[in-house]
GROMACS .gro file of C-alpha atoms in nm:
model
  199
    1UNK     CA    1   2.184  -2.303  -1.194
    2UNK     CA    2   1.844  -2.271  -1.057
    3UNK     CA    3   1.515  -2.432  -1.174
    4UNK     CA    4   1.368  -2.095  -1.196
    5UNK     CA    5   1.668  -2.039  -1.407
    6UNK     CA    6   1.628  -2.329  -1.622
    7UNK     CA    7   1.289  -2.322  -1.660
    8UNK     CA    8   1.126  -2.174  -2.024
    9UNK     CA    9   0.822  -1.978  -1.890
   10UNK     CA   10   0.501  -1.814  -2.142
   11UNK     CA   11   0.587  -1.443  -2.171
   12UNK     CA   12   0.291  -1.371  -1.883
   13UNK     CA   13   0.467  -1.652  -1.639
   14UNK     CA   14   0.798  -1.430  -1.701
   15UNK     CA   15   0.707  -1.090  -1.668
   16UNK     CA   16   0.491  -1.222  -1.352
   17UNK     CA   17   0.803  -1.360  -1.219
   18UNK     CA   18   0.998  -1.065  -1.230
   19UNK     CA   19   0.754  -0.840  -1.076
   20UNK     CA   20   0.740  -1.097  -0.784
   21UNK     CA   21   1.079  -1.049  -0.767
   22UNK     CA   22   1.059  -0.697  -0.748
   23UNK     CA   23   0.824  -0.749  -0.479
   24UNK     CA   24   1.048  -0.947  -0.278
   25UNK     CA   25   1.340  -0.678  -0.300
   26UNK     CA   26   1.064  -0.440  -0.124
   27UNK     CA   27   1.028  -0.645   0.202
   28UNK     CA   28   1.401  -0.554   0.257
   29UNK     CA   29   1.546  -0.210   0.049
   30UNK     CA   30   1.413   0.114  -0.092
   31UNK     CA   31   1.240   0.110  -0.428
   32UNK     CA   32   1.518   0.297  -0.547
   33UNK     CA   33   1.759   0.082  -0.452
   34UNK     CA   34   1.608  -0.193  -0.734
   35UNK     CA   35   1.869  -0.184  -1.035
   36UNK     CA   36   1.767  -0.354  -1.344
   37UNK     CA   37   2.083  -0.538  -1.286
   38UNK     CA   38   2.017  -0.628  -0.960
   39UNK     CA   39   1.634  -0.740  -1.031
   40UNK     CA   40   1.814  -0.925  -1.369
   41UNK     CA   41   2.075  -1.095  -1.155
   42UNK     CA   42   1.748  -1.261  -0.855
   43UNK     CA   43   1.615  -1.352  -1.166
   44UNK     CA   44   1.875  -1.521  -1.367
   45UNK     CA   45   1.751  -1.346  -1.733
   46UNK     CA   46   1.947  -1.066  -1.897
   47UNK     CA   47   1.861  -0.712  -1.890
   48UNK     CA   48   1.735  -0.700  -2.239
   49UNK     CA   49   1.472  -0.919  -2.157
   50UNK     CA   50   1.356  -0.714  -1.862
   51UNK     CA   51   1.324  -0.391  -2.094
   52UNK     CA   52   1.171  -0.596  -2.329
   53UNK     CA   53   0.902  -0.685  -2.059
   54UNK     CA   54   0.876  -0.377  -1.934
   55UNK     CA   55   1.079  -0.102  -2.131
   56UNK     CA   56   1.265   0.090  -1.873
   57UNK     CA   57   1.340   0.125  -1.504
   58UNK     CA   58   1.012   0.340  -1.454
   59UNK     CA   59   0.826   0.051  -1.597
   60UNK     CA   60   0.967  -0.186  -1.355
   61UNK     CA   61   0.916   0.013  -1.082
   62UNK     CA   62   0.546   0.073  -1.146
   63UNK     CA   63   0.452  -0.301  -1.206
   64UNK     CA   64   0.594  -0.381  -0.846
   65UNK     CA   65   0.448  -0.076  -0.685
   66UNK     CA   66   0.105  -0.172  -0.835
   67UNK     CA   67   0.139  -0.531  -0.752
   68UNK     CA   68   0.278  -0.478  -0.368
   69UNK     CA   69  -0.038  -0.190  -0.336
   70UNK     CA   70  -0.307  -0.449  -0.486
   71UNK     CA   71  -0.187  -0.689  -0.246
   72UNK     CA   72  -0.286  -0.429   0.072
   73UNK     CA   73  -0.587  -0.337  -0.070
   74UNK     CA   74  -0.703  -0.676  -0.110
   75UNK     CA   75  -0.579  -0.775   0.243
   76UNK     CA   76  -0.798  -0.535   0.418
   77UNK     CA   77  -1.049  -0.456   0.195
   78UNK     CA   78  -1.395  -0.379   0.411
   79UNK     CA   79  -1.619  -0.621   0.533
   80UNK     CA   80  -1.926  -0.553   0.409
   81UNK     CA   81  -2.092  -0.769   0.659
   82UNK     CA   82  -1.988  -0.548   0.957
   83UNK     CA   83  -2.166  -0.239   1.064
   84UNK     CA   84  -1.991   0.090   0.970
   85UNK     CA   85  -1.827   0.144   1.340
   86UNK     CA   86  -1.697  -0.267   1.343
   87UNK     CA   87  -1.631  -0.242   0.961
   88UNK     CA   88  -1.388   0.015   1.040
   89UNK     CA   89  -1.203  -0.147   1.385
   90UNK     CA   90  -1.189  -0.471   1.180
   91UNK     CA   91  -1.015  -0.292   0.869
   92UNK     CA   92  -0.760  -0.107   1.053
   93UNK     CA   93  -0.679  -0.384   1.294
   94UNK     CA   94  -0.619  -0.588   0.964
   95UNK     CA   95  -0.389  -0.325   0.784
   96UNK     CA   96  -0.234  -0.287   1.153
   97UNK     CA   97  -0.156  -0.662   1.091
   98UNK     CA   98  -0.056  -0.656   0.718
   99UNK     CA   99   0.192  -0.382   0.819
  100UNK     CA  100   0.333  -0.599   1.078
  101UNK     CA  101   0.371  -0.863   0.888
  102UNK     CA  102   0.509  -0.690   0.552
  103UNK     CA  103   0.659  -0.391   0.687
  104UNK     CA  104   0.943  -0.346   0.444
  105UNK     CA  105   0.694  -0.361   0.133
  106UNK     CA  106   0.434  -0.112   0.349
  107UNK     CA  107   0.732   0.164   0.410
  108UNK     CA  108   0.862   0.135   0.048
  109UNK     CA  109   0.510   0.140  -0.057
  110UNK     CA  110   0.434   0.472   0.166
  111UNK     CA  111   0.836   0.647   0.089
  112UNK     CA  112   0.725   0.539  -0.261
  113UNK     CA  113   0.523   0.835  -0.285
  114UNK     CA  114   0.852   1.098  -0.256
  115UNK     CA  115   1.015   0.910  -0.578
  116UNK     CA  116   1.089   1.131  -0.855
  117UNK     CA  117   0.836   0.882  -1.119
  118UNK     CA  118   0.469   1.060  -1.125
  119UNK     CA  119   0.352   0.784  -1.211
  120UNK     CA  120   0.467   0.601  -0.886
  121UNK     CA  121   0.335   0.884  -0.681
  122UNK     CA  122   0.000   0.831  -0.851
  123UNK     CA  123  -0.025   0.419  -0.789
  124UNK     CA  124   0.066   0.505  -0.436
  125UNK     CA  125  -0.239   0.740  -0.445
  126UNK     CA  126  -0.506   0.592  -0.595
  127UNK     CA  127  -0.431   0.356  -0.275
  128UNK     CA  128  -0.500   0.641  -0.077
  129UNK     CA  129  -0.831   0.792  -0.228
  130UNK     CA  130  -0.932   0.399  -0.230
  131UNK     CA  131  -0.891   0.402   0.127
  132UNK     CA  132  -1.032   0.763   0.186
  133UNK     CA  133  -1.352   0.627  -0.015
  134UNK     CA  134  -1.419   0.317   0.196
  135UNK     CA  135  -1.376   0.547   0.461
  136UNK     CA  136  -1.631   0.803   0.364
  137UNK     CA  137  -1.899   0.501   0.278
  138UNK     CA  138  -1.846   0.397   0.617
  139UNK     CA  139  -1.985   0.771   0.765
  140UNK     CA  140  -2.186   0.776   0.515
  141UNK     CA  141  -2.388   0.509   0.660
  142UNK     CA  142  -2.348   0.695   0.998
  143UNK     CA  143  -2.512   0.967   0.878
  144UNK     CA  144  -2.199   1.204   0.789
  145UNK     CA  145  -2.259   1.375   0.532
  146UNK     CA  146  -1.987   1.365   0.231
  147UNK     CA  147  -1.901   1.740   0.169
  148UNK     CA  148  -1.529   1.855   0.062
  149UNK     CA  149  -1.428   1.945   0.398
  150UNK     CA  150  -1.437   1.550   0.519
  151UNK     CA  151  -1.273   1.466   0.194
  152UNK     CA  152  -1.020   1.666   0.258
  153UNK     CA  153  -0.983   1.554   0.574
  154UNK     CA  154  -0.966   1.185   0.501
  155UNK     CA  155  -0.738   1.188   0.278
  156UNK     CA  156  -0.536   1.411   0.464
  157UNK     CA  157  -0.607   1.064   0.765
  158UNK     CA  158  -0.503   0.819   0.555
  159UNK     CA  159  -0.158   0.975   0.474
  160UNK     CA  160  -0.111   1.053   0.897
  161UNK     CA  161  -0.214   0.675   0.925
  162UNK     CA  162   0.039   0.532   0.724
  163UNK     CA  163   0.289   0.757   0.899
  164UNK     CA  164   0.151   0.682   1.257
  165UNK     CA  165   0.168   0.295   1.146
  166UNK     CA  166   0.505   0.268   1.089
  167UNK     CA  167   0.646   0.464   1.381
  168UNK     CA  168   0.370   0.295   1.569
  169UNK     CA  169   0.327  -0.089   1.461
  170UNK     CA  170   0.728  -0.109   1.297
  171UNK     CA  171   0.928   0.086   1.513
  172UNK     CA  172   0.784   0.080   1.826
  173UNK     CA  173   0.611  -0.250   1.831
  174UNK     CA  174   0.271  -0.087   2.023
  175UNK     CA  175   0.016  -0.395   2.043
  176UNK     CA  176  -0.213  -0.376   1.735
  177UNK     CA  177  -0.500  -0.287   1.969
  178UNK     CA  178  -0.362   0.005   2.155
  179UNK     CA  179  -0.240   0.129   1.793
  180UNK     CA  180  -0.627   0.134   1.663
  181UNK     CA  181  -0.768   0.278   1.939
  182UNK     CA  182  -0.523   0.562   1.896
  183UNK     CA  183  -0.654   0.575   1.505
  184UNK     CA  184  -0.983   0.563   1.595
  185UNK     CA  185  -1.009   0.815   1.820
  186UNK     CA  186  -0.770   1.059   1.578
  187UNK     CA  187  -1.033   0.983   1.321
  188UNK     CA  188  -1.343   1.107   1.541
  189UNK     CA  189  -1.167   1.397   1.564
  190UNK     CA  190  -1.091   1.440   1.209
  191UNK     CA  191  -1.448   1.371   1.117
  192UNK     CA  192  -1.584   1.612   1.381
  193UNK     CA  193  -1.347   1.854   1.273
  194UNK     CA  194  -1.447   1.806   0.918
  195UNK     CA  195  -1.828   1.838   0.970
  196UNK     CA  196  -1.805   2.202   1.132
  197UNK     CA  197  -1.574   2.323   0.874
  198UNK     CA  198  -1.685   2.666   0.721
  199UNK     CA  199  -1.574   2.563   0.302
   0.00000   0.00000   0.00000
């Protein structure tokens, strides 16, 4: 038996153990393919306790998700020290980098917007608008002014990005550099697309 199976942990020490778990599973499968008897048997407890910790599946589920999207956010959260054009370069060549790194959690994170829990599809979004916000105080300080057609488009940028990142950065292995200036110059367009919109 394990120490992390012997050991007698505070109910916050548990439940944060589990969702590391969960965490884990994500660098390698699916969310979906996280059982509570799977997650019960990494972590040595019965499946009672893990619906006492967190009531159901869907409860399990949305601890990890939030957990593995806290941890991107954090990762490349802005410099604010950078100007607005460096701020952004630096931020995607950092995401570019955390994708690399953790690309099994990044693709369940982005395919965990298609699972049937709303309230999945909603963690993975707030990540999105997040991202879409630092994104539109960047421009802002460039003079772009924030009108519904550039939030639109954004948003609609950060979804392509996470798309482009995977084929990009996971499947193709294209050099981190090459990857951003391709983003970069995708996002110009988006922007200058978005500024001579007509709604």
């Amino acid at each position: 038996m394990s120490s992390e199976r012997r050991s007698r942990l505070s109910p916050d020490e548990r439940r944060a153990q589990l969702v590391a778990i969960g965490v884990r599973f994500l660098a390698e499968h699916p969310l979906d393919e996280l059982t509570i008897d799977e997650l019960a048997l990494r972590a040595g407890v019965s499946k009672a306790l893990i619906f006492h910790y967190f009531e159901s599946r869907q409860g399990v589920e949305r601890a990890i998700v939030t957990t593995a999207r806290d941890s991107l956010l954090l990762a490349t959260e802005p410099r604010q020290d950078l100007p607005p054009r460096e701020r952004i370069r630096d931020t995607l060549l950092r995401i570019a980098g955390f994708v690399r790194d953790h690309s099994g959690t990044f693709s369940s994170l982005v395919r965990g917007a298609a699972s049937g829990d709303p309230a999945v599809r909603a963690i993975v979004d707030e990540s999105r608008e997040l991202n879409a916000l630092r994104l539109r105080e960047a421009f802002a300080e460039l003079g772009v002014p924030d009108e519904s057609a550039l939030r639109v488009a954004l948003r609609a940028w950060v979804s392509f990005t996470e798309e482009a990142l995977l084929e990009l950065v996971v499947d193709r292995q294209v050099d981190d550099d090459a990857v951003v200036d391709f983003l970069e110059r995708t996002l110009d367009g988006v922007v200058a697309a978005a500024t001579e919109a007509r709604f």
